[in-house]
mmCIF file of C-alpha atoms in Angstrom:
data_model
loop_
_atom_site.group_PDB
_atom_site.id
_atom_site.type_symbol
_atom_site.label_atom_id
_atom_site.label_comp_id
_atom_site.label_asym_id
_atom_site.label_seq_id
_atom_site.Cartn_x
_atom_site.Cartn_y
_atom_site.Cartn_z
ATOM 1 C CA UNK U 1 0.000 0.000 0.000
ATOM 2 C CA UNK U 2 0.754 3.469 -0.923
ATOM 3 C CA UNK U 3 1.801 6.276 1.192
ATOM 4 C CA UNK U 4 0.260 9.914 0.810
ATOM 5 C CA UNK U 5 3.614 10.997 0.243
ATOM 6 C CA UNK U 6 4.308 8.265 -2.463
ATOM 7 C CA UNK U 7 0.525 9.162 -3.987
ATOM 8 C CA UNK U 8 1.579 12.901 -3.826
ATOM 9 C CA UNK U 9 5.603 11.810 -5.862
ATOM 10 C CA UNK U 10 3.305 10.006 -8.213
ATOM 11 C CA UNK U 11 1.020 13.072 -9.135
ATOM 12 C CA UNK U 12 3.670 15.472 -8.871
ATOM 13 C CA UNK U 13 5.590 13.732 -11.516
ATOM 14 C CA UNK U 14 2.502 12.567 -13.778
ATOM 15 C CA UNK U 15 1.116 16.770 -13.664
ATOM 16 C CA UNK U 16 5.536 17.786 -14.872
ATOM 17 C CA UNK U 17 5.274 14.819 -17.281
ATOM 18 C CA UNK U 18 1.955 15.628 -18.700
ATOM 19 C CA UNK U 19 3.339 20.043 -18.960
ATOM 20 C CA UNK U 20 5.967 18.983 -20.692
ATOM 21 C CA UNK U 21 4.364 16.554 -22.955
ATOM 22 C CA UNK U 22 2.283 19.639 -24.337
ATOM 23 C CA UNK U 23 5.120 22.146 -24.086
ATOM 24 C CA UNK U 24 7.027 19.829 -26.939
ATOM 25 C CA UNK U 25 4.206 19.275 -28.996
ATOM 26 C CA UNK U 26 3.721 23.381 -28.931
ATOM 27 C CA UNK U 27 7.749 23.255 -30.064
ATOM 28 C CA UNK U 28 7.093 20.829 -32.742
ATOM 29 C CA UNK U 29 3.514 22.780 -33.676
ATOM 30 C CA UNK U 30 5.449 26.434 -33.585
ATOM 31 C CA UNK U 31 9.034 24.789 -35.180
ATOM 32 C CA UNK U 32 6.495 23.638 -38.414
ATOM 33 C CA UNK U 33 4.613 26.958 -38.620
ATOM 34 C CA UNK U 34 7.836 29.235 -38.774
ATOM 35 C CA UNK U 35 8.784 26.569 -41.390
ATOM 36 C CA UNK U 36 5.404 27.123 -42.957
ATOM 37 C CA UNK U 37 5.921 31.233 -42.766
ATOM 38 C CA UNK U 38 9.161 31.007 -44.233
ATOM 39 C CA UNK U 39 7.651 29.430 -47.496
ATOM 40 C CA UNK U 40 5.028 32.166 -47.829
ATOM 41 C CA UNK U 41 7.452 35.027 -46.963
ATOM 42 C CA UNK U 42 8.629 37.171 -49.816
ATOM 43 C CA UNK U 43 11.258 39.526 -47.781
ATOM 44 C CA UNK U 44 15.113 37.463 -47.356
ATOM 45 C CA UNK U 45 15.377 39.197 -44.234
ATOM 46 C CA UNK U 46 12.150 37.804 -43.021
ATOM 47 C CA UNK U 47 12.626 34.316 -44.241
ATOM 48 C CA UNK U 48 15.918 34.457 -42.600
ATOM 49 C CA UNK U 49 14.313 35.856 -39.246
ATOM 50 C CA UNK U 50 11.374 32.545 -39.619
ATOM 51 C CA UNK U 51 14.437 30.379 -40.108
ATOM 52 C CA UNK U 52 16.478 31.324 -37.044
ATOM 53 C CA UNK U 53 13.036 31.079 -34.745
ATOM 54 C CA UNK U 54 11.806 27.255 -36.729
ATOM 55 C CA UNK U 55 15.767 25.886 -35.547
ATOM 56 C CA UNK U 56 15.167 27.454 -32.180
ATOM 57 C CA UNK U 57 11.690 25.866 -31.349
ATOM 58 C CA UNK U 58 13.457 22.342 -32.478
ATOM 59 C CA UNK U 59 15.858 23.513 -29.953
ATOM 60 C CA UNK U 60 13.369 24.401 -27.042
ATOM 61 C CA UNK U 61 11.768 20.711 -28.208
ATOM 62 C CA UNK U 62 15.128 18.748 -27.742
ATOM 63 C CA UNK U 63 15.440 20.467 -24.111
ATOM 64 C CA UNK U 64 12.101 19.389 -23.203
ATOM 65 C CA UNK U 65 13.128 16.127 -24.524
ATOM 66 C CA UNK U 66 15.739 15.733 -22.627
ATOM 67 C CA UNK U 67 13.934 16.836 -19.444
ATOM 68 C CA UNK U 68 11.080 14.544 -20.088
ATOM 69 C CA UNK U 69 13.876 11.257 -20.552
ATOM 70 C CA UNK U 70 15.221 12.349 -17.328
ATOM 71 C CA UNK U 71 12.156 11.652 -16.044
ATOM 72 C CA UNK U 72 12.546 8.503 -17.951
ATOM 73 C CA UNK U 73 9.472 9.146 -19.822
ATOM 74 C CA UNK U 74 9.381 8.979 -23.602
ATOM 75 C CA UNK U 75 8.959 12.392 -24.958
ATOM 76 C CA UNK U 76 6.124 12.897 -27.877
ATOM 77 C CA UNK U 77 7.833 12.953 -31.387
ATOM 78 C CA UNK U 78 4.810 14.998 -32.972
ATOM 79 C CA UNK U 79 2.523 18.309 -33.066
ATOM 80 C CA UNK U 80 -1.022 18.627 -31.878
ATOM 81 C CA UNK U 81 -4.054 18.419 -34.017
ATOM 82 C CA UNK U 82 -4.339 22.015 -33.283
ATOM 83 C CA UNK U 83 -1.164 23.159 -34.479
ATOM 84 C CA UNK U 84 -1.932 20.850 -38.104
ATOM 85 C CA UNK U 85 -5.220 23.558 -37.755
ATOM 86 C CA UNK U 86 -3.269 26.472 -37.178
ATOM 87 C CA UNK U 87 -1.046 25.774 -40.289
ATOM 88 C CA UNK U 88 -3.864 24.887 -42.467
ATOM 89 C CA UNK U 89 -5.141 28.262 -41.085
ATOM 90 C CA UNK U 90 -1.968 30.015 -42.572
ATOM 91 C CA UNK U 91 -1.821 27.752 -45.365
ATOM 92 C CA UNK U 92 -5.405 29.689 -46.015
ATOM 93 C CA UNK U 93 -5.277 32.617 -45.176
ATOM 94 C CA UNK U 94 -1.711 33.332 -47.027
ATOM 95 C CA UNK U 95 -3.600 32.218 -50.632
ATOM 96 C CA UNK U 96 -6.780 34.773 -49.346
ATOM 97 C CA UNK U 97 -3.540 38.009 -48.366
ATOM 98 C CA UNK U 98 -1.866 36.858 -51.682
ATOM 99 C CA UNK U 99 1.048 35.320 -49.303
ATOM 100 C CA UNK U 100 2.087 38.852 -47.925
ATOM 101 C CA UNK U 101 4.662 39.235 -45.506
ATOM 102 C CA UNK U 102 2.515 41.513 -43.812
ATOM 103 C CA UNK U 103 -0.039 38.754 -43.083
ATOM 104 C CA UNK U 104 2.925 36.446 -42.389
ATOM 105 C CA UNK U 105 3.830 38.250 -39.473
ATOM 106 C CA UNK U 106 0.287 38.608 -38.296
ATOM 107 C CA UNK U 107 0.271 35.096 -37.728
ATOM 108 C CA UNK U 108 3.335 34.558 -36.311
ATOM 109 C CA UNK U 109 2.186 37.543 -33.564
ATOM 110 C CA UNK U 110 -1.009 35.670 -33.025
ATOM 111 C CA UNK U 111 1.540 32.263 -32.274
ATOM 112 C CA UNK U 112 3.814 33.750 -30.039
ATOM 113 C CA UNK U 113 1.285 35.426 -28.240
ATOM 114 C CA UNK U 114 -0.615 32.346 -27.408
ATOM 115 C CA UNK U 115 3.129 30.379 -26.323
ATOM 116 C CA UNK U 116 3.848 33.363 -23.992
ATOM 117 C CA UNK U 117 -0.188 32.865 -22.607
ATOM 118 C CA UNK U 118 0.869 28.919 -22.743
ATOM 119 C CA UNK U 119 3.994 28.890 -20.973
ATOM 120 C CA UNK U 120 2.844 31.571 -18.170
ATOM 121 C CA UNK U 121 -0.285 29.206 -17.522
ATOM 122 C CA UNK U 122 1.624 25.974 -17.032
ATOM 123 C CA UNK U 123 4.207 28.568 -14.514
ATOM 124 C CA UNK U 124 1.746 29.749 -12.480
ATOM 125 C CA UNK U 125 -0.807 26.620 -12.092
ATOM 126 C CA UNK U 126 1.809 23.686 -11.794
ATOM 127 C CA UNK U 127 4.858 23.416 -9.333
ATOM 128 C CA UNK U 128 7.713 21.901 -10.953
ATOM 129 C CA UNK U 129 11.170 21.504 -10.120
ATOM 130 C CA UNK U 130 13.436 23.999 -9.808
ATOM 131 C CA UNK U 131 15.857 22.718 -12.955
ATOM 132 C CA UNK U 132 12.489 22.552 -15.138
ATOM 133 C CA UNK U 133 11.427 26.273 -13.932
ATOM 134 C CA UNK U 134 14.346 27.293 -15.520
ATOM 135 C CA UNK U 135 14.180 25.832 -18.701
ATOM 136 C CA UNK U 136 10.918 26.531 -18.823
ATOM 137 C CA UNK U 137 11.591 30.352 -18.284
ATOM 138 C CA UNK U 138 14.625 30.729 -20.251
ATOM 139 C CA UNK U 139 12.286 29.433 -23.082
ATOM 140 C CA UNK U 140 9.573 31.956 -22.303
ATOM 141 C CA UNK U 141 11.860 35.000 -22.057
ATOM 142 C CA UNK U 142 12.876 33.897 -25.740
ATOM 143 C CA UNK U 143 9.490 33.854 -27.211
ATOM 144 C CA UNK U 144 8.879 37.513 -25.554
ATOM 145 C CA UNK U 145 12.146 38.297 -27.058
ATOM 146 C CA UNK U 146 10.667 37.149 -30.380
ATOM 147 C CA UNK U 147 7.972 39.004 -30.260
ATOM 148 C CA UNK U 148 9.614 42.401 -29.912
ATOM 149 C CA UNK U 149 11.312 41.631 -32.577
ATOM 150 C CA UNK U 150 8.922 40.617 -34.550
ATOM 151 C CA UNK U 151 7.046 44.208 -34.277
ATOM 152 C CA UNK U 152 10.228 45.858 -35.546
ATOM 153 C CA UNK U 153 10.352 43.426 -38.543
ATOM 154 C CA UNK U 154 6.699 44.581 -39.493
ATOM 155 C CA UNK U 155 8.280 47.808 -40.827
ATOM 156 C CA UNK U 156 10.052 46.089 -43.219
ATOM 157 C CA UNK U 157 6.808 44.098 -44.983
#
């Protein structure tokens, strides 16, 4: 029989297992829609910009993954439904704005925005390990990071 304290290990781990889990499928969904951008961008500077941010979401994924298999879990190796939505959502609207770098960076605005939201969520409502905490942050101040710099790049489309 099972302590409370064993019960509570067990949780705790199953609630960091099951963040991370959908933090790496948000890397793989955000790695394949900056991949997706970078098609339907005109400007070189932009497609470089979409470029840098795809290998840096395959980054943030391979950190999770390696935080997940030191929980000795097996880490997802795919996206979410939802992100295969999002893209077709691009995919769609980028025919519809002619494939305009201005609508482009709309979209990846409306992405980061909601990975900033996603990442502050899991922060605040789940108490993970210090080590985790960190990656996790280190990741978010990135995305911010992203952002800004995605508002200065709008004055370029």
């Amino acid at each position: 029989m099972k302590t409370s304290l064993e019960e509570a290990r067990e949780q705790s781990h199953k609630d960091t297992v099951n963040v991370l889990q959908g933090i790496i499928e948000k890397n793989y969904d955000a790695e394949k829609g900056y991949k997706k951008a970078m098609q339907d961008a005109e400007n070189p500077a932009l497609k470089n910009f979409l470029k840098q941010q795809a290998v840096q979401r395959s980054n943030f994924a391979t950190a999770i993954d390696k935080e997940l298999r030191d929980l000795g879990e097996a880490p997802k190796e795919s996206g979410s439904v939802t992100g295969s939505l999002h893209r077709a959502w691009i995919d769609i609207k980028s025919s519809v704005a002619g494939n305009d770098d201005e609508a482009v960076l709309e979209e990846v605005i409306r992405g980061e925005k909601a990975s900033v939201d996603e990442y502050e969520d899991v922060m605040k409502k789940n108490t993970l390990a210090p080590k985790i905490q960190n990656v996790l942050q280190s990741q978010l101040r990135d995305i911010q990071g992203t952002l800004n710099r995605v508002k200065t790049l709008e004055d370029i489309s």
